[in-house]
Tab-separated table of C-alpha atoms in Angstrom:
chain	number	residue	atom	x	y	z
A	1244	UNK	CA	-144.133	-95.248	91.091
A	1245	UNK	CA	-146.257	-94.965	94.726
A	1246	UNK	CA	-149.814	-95.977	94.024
A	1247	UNK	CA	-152.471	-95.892	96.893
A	1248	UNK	CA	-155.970	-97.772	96.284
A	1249	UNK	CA	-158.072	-95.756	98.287
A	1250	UNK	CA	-161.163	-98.894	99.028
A	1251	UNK	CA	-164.292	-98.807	101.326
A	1252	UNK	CA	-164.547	-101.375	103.325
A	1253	UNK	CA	-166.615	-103.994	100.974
A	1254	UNK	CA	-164.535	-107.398	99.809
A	1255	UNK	CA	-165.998	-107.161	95.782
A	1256	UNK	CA	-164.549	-103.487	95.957
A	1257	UNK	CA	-161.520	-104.493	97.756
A	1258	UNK	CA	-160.558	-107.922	95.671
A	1259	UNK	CA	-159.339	-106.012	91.926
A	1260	UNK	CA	-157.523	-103.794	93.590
A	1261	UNK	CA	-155.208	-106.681	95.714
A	1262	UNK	CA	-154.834	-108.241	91.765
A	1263	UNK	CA	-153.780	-105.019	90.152
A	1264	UNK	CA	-151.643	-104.266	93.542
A	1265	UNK	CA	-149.307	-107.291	93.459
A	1266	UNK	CA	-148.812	-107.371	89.668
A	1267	UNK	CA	-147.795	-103.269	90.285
A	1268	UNK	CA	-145.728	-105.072	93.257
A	1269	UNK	CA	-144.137	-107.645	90.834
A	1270	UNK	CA	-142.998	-104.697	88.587
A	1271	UNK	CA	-141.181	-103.302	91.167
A	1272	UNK	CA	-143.657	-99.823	92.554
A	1273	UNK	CA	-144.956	-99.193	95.888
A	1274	UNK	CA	-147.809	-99.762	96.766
A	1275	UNK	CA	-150.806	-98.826	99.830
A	1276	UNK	CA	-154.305	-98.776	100.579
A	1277	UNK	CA	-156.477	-96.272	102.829
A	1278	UNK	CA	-159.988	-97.135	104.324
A	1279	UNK	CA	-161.416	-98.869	107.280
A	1280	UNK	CA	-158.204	-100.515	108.349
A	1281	UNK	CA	-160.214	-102.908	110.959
A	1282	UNK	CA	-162.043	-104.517	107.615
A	1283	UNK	CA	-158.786	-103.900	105.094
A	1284	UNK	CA	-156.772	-106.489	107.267
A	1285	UNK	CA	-158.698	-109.283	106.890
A	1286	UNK	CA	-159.358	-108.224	103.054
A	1287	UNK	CA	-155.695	-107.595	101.943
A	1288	UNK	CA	-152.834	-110.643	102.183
A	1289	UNK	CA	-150.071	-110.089	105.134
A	1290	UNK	CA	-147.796	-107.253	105.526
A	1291	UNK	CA	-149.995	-105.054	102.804
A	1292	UNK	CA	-149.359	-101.813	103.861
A	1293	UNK	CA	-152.776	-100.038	105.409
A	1294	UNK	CA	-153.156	-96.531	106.429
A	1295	UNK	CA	-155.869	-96.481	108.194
A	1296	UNK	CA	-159.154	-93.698	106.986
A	1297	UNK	CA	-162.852	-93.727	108.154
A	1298	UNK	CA	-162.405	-96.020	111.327
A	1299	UNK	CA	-165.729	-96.359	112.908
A	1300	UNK	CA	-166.768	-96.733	116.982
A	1301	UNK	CA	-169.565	-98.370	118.289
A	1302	UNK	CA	-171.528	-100.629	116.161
A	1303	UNK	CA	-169.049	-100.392	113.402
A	1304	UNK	CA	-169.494	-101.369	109.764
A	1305	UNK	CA	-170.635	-105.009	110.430
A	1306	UNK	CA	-173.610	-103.379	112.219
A	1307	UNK	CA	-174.729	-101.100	109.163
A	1308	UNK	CA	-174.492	-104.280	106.690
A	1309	UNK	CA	-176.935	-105.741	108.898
A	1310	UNK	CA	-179.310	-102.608	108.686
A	1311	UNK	CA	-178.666	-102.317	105.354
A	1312	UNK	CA	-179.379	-106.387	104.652
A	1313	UNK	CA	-182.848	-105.960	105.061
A	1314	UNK	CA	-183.776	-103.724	102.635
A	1315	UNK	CA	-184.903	-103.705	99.422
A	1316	UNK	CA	-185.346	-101.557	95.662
A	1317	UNK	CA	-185.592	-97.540	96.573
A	1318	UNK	CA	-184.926	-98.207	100.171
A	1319	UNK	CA	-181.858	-100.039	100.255
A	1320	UNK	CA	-180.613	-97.601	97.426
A	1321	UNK	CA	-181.359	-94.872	99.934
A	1322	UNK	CA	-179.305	-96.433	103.022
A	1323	UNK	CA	-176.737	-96.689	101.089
A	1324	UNK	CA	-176.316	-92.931	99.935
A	1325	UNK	CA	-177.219	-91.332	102.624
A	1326	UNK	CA	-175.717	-93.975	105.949
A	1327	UNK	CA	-173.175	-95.524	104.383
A	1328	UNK	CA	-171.308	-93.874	101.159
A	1329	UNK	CA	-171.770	-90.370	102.265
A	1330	UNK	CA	-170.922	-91.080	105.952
A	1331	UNK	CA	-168.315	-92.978	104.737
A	1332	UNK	CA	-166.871	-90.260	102.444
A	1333	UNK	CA	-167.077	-87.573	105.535
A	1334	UNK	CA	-165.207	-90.177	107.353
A	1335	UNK	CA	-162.551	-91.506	105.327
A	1336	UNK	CA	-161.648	-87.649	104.365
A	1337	UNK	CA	-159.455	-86.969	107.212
A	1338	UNK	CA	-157.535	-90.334	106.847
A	1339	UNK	CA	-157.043	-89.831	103.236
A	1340	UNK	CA	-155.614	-86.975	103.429
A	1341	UNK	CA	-153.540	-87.747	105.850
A	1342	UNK	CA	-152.342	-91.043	103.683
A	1343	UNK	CA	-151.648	-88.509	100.559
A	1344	UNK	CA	-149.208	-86.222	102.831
A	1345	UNK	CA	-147.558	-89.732	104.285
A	1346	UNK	CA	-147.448	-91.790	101.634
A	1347	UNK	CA	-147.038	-88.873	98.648
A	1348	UNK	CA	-148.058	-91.434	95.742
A	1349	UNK	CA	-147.869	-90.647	92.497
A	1350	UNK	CA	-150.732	-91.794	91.405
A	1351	UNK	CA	-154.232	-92.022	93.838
A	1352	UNK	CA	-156.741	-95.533	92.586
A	1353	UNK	CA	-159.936	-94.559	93.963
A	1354	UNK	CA	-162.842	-97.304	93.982
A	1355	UNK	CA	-166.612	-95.519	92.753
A	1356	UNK	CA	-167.510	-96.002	96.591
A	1357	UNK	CA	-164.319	-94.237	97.795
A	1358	UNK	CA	-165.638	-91.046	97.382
A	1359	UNK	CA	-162.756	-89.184	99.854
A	1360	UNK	CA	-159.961	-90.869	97.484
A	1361	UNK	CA	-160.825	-88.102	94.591
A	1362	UNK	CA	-161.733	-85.317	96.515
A	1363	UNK	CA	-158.385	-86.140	98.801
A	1364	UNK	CA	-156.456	-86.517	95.554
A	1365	UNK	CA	-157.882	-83.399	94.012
A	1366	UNK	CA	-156.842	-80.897	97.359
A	1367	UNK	CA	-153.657	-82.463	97.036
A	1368	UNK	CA	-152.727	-81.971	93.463
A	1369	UNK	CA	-152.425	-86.012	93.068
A	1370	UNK	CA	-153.585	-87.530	89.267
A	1371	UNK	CA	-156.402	-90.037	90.453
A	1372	UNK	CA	-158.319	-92.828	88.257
A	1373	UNK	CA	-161.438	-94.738	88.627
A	1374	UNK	CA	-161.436	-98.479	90.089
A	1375	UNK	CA	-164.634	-99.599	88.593
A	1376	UNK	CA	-165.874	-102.777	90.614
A	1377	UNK	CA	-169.424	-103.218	89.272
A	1378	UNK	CA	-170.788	-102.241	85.372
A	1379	UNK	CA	-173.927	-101.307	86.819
A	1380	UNK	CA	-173.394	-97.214	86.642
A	1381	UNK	CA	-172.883	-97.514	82.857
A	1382	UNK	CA	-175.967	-99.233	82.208
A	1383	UNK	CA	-177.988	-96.142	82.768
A	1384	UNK	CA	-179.533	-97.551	85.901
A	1385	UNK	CA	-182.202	-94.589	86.345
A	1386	UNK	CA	-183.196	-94.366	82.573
A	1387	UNK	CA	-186.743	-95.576	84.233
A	1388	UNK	CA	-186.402	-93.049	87.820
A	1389	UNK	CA	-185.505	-90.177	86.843
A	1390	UNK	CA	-186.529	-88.655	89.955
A	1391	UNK	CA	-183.777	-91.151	91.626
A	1392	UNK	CA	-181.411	-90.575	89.515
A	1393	UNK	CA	-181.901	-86.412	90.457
A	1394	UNK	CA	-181.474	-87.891	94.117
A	1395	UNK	CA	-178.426	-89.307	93.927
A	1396	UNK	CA	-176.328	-86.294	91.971
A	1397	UNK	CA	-177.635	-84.387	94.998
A	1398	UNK	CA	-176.395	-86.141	97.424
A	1399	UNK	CA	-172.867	-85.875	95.661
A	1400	UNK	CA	-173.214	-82.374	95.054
A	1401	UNK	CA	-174.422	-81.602	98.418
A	1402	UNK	CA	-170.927	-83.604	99.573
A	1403	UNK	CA	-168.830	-81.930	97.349
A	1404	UNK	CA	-170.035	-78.495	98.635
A	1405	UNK	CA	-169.552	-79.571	102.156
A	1406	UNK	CA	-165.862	-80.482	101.558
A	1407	UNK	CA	-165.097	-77.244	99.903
A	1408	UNK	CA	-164.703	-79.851	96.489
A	1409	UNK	CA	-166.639	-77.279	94.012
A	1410	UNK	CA	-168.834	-78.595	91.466
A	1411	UNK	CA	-169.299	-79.512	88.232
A	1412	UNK	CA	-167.598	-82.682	88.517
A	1413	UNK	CA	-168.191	-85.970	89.255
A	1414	UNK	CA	-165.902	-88.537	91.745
A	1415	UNK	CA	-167.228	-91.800	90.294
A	1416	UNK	CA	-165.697	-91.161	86.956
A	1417	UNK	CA	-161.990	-90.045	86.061
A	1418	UNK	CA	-161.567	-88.462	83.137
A	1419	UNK	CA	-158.482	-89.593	83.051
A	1420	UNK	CA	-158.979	-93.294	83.408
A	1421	UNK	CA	-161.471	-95.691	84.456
A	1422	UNK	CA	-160.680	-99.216	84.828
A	1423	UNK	CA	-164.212	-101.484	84.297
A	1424	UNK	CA	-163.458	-104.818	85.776
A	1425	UNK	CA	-165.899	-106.214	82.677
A	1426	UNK	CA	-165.817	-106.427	79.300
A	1427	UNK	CA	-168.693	-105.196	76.491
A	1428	UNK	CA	-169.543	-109.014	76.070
A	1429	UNK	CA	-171.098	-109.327	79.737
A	1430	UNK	CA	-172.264	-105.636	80.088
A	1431	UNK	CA	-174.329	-105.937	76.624
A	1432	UNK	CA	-176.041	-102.680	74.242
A	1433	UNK	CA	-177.334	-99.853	75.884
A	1434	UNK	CA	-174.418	-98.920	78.128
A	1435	UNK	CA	-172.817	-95.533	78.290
A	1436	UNK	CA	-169.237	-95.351	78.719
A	1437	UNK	CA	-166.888	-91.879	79.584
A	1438	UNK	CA	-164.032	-91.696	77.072
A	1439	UNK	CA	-161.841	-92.578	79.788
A	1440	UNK	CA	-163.225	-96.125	80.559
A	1441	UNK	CA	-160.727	-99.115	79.548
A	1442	UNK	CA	-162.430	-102.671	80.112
A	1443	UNK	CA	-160.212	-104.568	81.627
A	1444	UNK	CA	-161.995	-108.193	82.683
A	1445	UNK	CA	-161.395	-108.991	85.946
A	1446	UNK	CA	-158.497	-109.140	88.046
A	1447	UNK	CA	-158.233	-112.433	89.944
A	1448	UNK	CA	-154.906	-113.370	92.196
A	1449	UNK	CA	-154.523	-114.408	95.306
A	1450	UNK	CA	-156.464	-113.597	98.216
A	1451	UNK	CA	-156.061	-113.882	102.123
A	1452	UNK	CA	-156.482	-117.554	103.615
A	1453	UNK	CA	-160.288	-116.649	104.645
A	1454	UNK	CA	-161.409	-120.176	104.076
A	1455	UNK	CA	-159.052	-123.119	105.350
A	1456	UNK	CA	-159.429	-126.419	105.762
A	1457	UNK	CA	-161.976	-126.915	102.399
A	1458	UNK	CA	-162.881	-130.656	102.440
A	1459	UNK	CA	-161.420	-131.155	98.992
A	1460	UNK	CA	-161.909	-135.062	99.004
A	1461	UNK	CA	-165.698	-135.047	99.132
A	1462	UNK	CA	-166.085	-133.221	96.155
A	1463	UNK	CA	-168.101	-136.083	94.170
A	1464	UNK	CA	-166.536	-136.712	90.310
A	1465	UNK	CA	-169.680	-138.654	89.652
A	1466	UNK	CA	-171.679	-135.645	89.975
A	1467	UNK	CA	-171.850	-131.975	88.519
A	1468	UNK	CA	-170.654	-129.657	91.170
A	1469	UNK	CA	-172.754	-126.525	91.853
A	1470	UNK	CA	-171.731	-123.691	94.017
A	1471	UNK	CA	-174.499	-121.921	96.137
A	1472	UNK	CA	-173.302	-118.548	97.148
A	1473	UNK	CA	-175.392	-115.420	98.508
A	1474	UNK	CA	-171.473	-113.725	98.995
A	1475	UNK	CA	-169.891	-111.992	101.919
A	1476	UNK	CA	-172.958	-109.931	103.464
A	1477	UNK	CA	-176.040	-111.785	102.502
A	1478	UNK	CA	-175.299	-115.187	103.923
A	1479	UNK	CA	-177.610	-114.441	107.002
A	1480	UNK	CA	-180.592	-113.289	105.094
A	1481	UNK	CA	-180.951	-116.131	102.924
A	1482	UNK	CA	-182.471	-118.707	105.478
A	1483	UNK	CA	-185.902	-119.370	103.395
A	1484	UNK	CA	-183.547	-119.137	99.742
A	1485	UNK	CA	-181.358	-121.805	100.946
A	1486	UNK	CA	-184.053	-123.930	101.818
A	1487	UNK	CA	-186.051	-123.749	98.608
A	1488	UNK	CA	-182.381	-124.630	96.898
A	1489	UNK	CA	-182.157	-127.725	99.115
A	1490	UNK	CA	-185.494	-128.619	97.977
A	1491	UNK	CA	-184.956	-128.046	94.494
A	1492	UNK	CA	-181.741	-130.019	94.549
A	1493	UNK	CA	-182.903	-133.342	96.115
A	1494	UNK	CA	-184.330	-134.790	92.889
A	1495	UNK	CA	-181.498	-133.842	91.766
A	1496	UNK	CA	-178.986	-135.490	93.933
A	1497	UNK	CA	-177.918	-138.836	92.132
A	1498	UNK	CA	-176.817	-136.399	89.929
A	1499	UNK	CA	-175.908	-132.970	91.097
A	1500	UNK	CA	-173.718	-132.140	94.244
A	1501	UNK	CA	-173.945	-128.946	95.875
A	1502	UNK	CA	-171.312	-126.760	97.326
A	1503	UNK	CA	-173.750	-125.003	99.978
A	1504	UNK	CA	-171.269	-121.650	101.353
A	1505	UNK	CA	-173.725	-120.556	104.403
A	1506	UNK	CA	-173.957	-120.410	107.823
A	1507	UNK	CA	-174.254	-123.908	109.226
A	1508	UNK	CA	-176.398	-122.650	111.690
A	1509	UNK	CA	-179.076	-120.881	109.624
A	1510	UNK	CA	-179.306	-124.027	107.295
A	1511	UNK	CA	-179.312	-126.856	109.599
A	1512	UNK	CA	-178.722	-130.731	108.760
A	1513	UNK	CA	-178.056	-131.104	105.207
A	1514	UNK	CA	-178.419	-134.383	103.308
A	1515	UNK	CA	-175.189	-136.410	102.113
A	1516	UNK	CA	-174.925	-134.878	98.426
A	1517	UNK	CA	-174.774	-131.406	100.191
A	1518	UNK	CA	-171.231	-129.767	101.245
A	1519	UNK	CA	-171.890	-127.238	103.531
A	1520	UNK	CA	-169.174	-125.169	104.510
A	1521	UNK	CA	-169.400	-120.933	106.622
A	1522	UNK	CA	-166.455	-119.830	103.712
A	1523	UNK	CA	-165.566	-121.969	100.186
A	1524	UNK	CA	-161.789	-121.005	98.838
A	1525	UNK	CA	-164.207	-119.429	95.850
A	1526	UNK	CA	-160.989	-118.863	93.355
A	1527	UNK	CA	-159.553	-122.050	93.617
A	1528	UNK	CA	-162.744	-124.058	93.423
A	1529	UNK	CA	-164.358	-122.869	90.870
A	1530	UNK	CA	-162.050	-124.893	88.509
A	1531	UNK	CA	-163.892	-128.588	90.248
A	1532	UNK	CA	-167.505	-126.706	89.100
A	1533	UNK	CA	-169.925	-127.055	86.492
A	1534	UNK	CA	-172.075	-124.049	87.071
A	1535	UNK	CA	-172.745	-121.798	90.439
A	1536	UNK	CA	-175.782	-119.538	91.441
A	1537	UNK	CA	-175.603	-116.763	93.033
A	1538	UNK	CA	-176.825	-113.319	94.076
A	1539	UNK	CA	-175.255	-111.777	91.041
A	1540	UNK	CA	-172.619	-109.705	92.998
A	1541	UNK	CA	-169.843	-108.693	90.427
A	1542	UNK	CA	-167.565	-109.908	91.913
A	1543	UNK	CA	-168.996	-113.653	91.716
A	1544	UNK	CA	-170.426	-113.409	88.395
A	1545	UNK	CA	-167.183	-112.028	87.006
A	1546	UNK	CA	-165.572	-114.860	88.816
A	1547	UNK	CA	-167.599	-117.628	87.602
A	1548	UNK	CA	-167.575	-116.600	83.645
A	1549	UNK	CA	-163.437	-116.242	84.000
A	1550	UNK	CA	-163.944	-120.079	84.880
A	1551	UNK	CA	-166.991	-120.432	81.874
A	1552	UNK	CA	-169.741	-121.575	84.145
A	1553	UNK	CA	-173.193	-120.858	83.367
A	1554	UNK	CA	-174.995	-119.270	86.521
A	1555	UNK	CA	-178.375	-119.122	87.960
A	1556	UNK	CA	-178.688	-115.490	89.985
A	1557	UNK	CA	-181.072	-114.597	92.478
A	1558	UNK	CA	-180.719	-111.438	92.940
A	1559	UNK	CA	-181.389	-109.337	95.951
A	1560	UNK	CA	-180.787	-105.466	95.812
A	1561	UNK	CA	-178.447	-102.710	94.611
A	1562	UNK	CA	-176.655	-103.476	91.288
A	1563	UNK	CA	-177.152	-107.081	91.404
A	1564	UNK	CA	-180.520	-107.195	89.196
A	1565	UNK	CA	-178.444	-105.191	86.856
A	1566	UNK	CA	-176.013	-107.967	86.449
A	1567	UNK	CA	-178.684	-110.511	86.694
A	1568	UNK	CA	-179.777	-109.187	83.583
A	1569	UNK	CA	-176.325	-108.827	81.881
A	1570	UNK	CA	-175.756	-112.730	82.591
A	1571	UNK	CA	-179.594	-113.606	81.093
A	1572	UNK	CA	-178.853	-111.342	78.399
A	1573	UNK	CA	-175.619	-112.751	77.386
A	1574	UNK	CA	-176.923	-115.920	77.247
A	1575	UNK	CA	-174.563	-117.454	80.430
A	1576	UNK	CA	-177.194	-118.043	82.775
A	1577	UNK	CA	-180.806	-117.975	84.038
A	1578	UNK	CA	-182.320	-115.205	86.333
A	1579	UNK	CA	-184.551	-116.306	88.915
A	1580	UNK	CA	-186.074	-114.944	91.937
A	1581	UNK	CA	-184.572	-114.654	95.591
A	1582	UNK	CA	-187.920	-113.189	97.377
A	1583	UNK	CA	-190.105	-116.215	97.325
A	1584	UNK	CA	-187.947	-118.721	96.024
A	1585	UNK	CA	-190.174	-121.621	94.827
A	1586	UNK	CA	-188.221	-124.973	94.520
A	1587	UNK	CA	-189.560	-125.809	91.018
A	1588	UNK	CA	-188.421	-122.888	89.069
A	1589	UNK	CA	-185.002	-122.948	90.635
A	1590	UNK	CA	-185.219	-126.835	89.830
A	1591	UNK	CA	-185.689	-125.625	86.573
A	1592	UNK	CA	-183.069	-122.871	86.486
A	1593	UNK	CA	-180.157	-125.301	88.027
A	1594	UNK	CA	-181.049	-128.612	85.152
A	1595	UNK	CA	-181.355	-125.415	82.376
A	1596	UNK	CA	-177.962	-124.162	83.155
A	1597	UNK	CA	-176.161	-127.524	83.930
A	1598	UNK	CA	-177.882	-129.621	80.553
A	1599	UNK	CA	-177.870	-126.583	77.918
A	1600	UNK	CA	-175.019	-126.199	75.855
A	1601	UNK	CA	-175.988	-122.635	74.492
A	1602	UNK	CA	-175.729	-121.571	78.208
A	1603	UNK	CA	-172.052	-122.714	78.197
A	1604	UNK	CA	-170.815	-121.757	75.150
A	1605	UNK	CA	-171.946	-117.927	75.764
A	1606	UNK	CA	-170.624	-118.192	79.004
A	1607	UNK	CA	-166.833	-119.617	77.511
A	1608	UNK	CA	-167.614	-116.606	74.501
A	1609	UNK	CA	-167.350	-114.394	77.950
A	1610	UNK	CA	-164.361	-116.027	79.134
A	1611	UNK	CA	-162.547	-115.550	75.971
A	1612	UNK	CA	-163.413	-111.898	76.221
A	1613	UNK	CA	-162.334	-111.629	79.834
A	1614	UNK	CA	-158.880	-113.223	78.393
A	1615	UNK	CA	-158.186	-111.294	76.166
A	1616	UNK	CA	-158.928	-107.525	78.236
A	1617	UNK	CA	-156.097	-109.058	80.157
A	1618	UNK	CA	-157.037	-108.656	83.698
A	1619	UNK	CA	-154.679	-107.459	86.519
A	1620	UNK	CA	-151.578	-106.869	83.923
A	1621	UNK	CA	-153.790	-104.720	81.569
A	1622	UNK	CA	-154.972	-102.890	84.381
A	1623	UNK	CA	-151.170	-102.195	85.412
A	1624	UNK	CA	-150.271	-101.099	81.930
A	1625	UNK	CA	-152.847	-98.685	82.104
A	1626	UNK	CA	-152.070	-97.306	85.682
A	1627	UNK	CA	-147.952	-97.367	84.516
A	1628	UNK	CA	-148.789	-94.817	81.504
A	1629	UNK	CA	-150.759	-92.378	83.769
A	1630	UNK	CA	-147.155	-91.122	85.192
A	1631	UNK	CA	-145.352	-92.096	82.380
């Protein structure tokens, strides 16, 4: 079969789909993406094939993460409906389309913040399903806003209308399938899940060489390895959080090593115990851990509990307090704050995660339920019976 993954430009959103696309690959189907081809190339391993939808001019898309960096809570949830998913959506339309008539797939994969994939698919008669990269929309997020909540099913109705979609339907969620990149053991009680969802776990495989030349030999074996991460787009806002954590470590440091992934520039000198490095190969060194913290992006969190670290999350906007509070929930971790970061409670946070067994053994009960969803494979046994 011809499957296109129809992506905005955003590496958590992009990375299950480049899993589930080479295991479809390995069984023999074609397979594409559309989106912002100038991000999808550095996002998606050589020779993928791109067809280009929603290219931007001027500042581009690394100038609205900045803008969009900066804000917090109602604000930053506003930005993102109304300058970047809905902008997007108008401008990924055209290019969709166009990839449906070149490509003809049999089956269209659209990601939640794709919203051009199922309207695209829809005009053109195509079956489309539901890439799910974050829990965070079953976990009725506006239970406590309802007003909010209101907000945003206007702004997709009012999008809909404008692209002739009709109404009464709604692109995040198939109702044919929806593949949730999590399991119930992470998301937790309370969560409200269409018919069509099918947890999955994550979907880890290769990735593009972002990071090369990882100074494997001064990872320390006489200390417990802890990966500091703030992900792809937050690195630059986390000056005053990365210096708390350096302050919180040092007591730490006949003990504790970190693996510091931030701009060299923004942190400055670090002392000897500290491995500071712009990119970390995240898959393939989360094996040499013992626990990482985090903003609580999915993608990370999912990452590190496939591995069964315990985390420590800061988190800073959008659906990461959501997952913050899956992880404290489940037991695998300890949320803390990112906004004034004070060096003794993330002291506290780091020795919890790294000396408490409970914290381990929920997050290894997490692993085992990630193992057995089955990942990338599942997700292509699910996708192969669509057009079956």
């Amino acid at each position: 079969m011809r499957v296109l993954f129809v992506v905005p430009p955003l590496t958590g959103h992009v990375n299950p789909t480049v899993a589930v696309g080479a295991e479809l690959a390995a069984r023999g189907h074609e397979v594409a993406w559309a989106g912002p081809a100038e991000v999808l190339t550095g996002l998606l391993p050589e020779r993928s094939h791109v067809l280009p939808a929603g290219e931007r001019t001027g500042d581009g898309y690394g100038r609205l993460h900045e803008r969009w960096r900066d804000l917090r809570g109602v604000a930053a949830l506003r930005f993102l409906w109304e300058e970047a998913l809905v902008p997007l959506a108008r401008a990924m339309l055209p290019g969709v389309l166009d990839a449906v008539r070149e490509f003809r797939p049999d089956l269209v994969v659209a990601d939640q913040q794709a919203l051009a994939g199922p309207v695209a698919a829809r005009r053109a008669g195509v079956p489309w399903v539901t890439s799910a990269s974050t829990s965070a929309e079953f976990t009725r997020p506006f239970d406590g806003f309802p007003k909010v909540g209101a907000w945003v099913a206007e702004q997709i109705a009012g999008l809909l209308a404008e692209c002739g979609a009709g109404r009464g339907w709604d692109p995040r969620f198939s109702d044919r399938l929806v593949l949730v990149f999590s399991t119930p053991e992470l998301i937790g009680a309370g969560a409200e899940f269409p018919a069509s969802c099918v947890f999955v776990g994550p979907a880890l495989g290769a990735r593009p060489a972002g990071a090369t030349g990882f100074p494997w030999r001064r990872l320390d074996p006489g200390r417990r390895r802890v990966l500091v991460s703030l992900g792809t787009l937050n690195g630059a806002a986390g000056g005053r959080f990365y210096e708390a954590v350096l302050a919180a470590a040092e007591p730490l440091s006949d003990s504790v090593q970190l693996v510091l992934a931030a701009p060299p520039a923004l942190v400055g000198p670090v002392p000897g115990h500290v491995l500071l490095q712009e990119r970390v190969p995240q898959l393939s060194l989360l094996p040499h851990l013992d626990a990482v913290l985090c903003h609580g992006g999915h993608n990370t969190v999912c990452e590190a509990l496939a591995h069964g670290l315990p985390l420590v999350v800061a988190p800073i906007r959008d659906d990461q307090p959501i997952v913050a509070e899956q992880v404290a929930s489940a037991g695998a971790g300890v949320r803390v704050r990112f906004g004034r970061p004070r060096p003794q409670e993330l002291r506290a946070a780091l020795t919890n995660v790294l000396d408490s067994p409970a914290h381990r053994r929920a997050a290894r009960r997490i692993q085992a339920s990630f193992a057995a969803a089955g990942g990338a494979a599942a997700a292509a046994d699910r996708l192969e019976k669509q057009i079956s």
